[in-house]
Coordinates of N, CA and C in Angstrom, one line a residue:
X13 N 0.8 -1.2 0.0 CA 0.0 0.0 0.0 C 0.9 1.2 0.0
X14 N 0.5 2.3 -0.9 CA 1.2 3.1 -0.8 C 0.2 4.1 0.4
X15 N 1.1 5.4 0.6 CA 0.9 6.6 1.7 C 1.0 7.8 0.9
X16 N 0.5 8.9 1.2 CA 0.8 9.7 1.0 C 1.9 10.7 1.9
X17 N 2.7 11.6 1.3 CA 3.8 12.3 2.2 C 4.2 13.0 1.9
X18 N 4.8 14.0 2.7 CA 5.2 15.9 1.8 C 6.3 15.3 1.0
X19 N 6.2 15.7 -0.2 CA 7.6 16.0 -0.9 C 8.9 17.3 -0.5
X20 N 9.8 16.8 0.2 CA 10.7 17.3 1.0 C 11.2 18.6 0.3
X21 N 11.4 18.8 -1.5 CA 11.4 19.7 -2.4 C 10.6 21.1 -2.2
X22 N 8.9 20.4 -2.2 CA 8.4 21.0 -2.6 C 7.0 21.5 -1.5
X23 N 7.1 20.3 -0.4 CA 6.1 20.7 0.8 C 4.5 20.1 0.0
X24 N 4.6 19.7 -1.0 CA 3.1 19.1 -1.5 C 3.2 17.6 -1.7
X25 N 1.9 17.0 -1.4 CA 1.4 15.6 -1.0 C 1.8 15.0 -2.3
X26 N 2.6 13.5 -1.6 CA 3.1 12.7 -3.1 C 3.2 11.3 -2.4
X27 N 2.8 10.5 -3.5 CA 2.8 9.1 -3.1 C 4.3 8.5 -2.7
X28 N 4.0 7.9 -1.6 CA 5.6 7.8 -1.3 C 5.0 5.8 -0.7
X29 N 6.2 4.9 -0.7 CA 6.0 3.6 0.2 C 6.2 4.0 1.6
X30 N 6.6 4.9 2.0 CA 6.8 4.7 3.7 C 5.5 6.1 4.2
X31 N 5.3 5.1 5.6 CA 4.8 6.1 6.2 C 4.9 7.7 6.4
X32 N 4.1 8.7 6.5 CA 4.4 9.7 6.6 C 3.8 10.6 8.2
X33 N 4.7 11.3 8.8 CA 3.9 11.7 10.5 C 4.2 13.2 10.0
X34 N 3.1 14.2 10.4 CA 2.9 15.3 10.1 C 3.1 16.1 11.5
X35 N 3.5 17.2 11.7 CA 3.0 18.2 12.8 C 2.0 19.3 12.2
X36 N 1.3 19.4 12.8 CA 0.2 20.1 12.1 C -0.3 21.1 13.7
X37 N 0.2 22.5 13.2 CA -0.4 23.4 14.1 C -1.3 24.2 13.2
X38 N -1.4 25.6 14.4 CA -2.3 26.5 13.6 C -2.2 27.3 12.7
X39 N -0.4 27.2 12.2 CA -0.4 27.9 11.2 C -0.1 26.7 10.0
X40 N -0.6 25.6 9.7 CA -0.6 25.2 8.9 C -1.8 23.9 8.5
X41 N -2.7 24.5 9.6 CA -3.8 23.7 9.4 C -4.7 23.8 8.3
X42 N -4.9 24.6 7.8 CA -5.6 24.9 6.7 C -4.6 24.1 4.8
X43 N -3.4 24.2 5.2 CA -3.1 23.0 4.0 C -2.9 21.4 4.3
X44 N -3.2 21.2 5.6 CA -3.2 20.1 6.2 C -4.6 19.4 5.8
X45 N -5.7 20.3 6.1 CA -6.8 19.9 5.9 C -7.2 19.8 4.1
X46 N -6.5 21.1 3.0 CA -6.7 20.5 1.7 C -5.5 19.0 1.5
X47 N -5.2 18.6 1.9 CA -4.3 17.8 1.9 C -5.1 16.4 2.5
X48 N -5.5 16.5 3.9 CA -6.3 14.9 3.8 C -7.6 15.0 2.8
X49 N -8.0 16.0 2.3 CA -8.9 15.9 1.1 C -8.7 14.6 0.3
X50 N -7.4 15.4 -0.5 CA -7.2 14.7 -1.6 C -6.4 13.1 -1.2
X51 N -6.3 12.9 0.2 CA -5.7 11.3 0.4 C -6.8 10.9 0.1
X52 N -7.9 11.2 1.1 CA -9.0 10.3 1.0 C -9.8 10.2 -0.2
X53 N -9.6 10.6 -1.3 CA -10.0 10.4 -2.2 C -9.4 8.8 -3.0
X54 N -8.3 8.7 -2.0 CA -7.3 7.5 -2.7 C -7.7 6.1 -1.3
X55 N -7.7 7.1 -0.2 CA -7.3 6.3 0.8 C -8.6 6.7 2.0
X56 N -10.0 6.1 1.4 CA -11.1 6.4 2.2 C -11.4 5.8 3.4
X57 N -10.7 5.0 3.8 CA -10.6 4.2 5.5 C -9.6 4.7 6.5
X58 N -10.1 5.6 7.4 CA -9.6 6.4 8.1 C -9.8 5.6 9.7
X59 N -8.7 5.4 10.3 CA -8.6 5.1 11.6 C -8.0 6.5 12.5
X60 N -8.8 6.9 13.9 CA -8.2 7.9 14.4 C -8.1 7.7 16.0
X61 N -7.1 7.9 16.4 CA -7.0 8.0 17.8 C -6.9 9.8 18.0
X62 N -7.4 9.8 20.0 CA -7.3 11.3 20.2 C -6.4 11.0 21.2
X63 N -5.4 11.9 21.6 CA -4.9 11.9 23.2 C -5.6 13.3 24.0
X64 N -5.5 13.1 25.3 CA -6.3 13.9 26.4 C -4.8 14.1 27.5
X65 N -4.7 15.4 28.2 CA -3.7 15.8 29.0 C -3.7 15.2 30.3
X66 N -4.6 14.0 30.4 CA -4.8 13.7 31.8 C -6.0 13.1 32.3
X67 N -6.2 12.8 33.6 CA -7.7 12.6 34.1 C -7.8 13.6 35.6
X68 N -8.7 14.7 35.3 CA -9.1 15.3 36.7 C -10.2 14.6 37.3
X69 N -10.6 13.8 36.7 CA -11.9 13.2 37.6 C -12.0 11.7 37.8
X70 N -11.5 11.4 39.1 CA -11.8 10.3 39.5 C -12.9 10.0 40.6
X71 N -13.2 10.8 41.3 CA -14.4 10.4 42.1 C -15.3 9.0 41.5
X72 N -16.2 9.4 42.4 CA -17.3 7.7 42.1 C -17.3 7.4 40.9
X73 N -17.6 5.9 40.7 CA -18.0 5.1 39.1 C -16.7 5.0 38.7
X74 N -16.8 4.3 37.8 CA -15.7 3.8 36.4 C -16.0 4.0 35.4
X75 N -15.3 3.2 34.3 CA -16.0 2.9 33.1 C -16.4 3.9 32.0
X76 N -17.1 4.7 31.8 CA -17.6 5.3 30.5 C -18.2 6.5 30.8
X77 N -18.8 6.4 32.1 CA -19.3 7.8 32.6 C -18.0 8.5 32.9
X78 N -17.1 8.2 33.7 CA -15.9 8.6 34.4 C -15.2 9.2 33.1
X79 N -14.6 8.3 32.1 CA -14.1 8.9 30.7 C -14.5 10.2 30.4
X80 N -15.9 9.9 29.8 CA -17.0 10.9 29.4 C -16.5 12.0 30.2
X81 N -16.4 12.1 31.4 CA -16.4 13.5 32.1 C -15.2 13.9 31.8
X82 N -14.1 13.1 31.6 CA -13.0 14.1 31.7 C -13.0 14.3 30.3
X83 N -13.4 13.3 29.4 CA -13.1 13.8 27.7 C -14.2 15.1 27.6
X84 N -15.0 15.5 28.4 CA -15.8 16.6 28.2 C -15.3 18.1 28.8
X85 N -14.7 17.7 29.6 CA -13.9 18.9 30.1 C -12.2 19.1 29.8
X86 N -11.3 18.0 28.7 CA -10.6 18.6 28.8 C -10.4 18.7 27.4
X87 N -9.1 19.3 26.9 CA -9.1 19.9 25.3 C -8.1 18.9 24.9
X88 N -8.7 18.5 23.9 CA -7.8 17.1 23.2 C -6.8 18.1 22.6
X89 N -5.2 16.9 23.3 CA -3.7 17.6 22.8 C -2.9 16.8 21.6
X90 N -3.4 15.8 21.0 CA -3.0 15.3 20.1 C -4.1 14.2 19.1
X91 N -4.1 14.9 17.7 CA -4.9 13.7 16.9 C -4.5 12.9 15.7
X92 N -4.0 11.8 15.7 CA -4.0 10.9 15.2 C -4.6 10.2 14.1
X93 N -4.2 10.3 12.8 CA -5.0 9.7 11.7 C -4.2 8.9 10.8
X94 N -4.5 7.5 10.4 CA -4.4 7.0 9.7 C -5.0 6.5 8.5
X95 N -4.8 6.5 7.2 CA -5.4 6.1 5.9 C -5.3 5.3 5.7
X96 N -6.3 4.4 5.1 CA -6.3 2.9 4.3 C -7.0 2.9 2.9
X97 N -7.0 2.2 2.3 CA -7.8 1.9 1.2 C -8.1 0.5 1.2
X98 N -7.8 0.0 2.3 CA -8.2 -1.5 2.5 C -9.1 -1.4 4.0
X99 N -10.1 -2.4 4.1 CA -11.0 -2.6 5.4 C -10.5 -3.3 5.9

């Protein structure tokens, strides 16, 4: 399977064999975003993980309520996406 990945030249998306890891802030989110455009047009099976800064809430319960509250209160610090063209 190929990937998509900056061309080191030129900074625009090019089919490459190896994986590609992006940093993607706020000054470059806007060609990050025309950019998974056009993967997904190749590579429409998207896997995504989020990371969170922590857990402030552990009081009572476990499980999914407990999550829920801290993924509600805190601001996701890292997002993760992967492309496939295979299920």
């Amino acid at each position: 399977m190929k990937t998509h990945s900056r061309s080191q030249s030129h900074g625009k998306a090019a089919h490459s064999d190896h994986p590609a890891i992006r940093d993607v802030w706020a000054d470059n989110l806007a060609e990050a975003m025309i950019e998974i455009e056009a993967i997904v047009k190749d590579y429409p099976v998207i896997a995504m993980d989020t990371e969170f800064p922590g857990i402030i809430h552990t009081t009572e319960g476990s499980g999914y309520n407990q999550f829920k509250r801290n993924v509600n209160e805190l601001k996701v610090i890292q997002i993760g996406m992967c492309f496939s063209n295979k299920v």
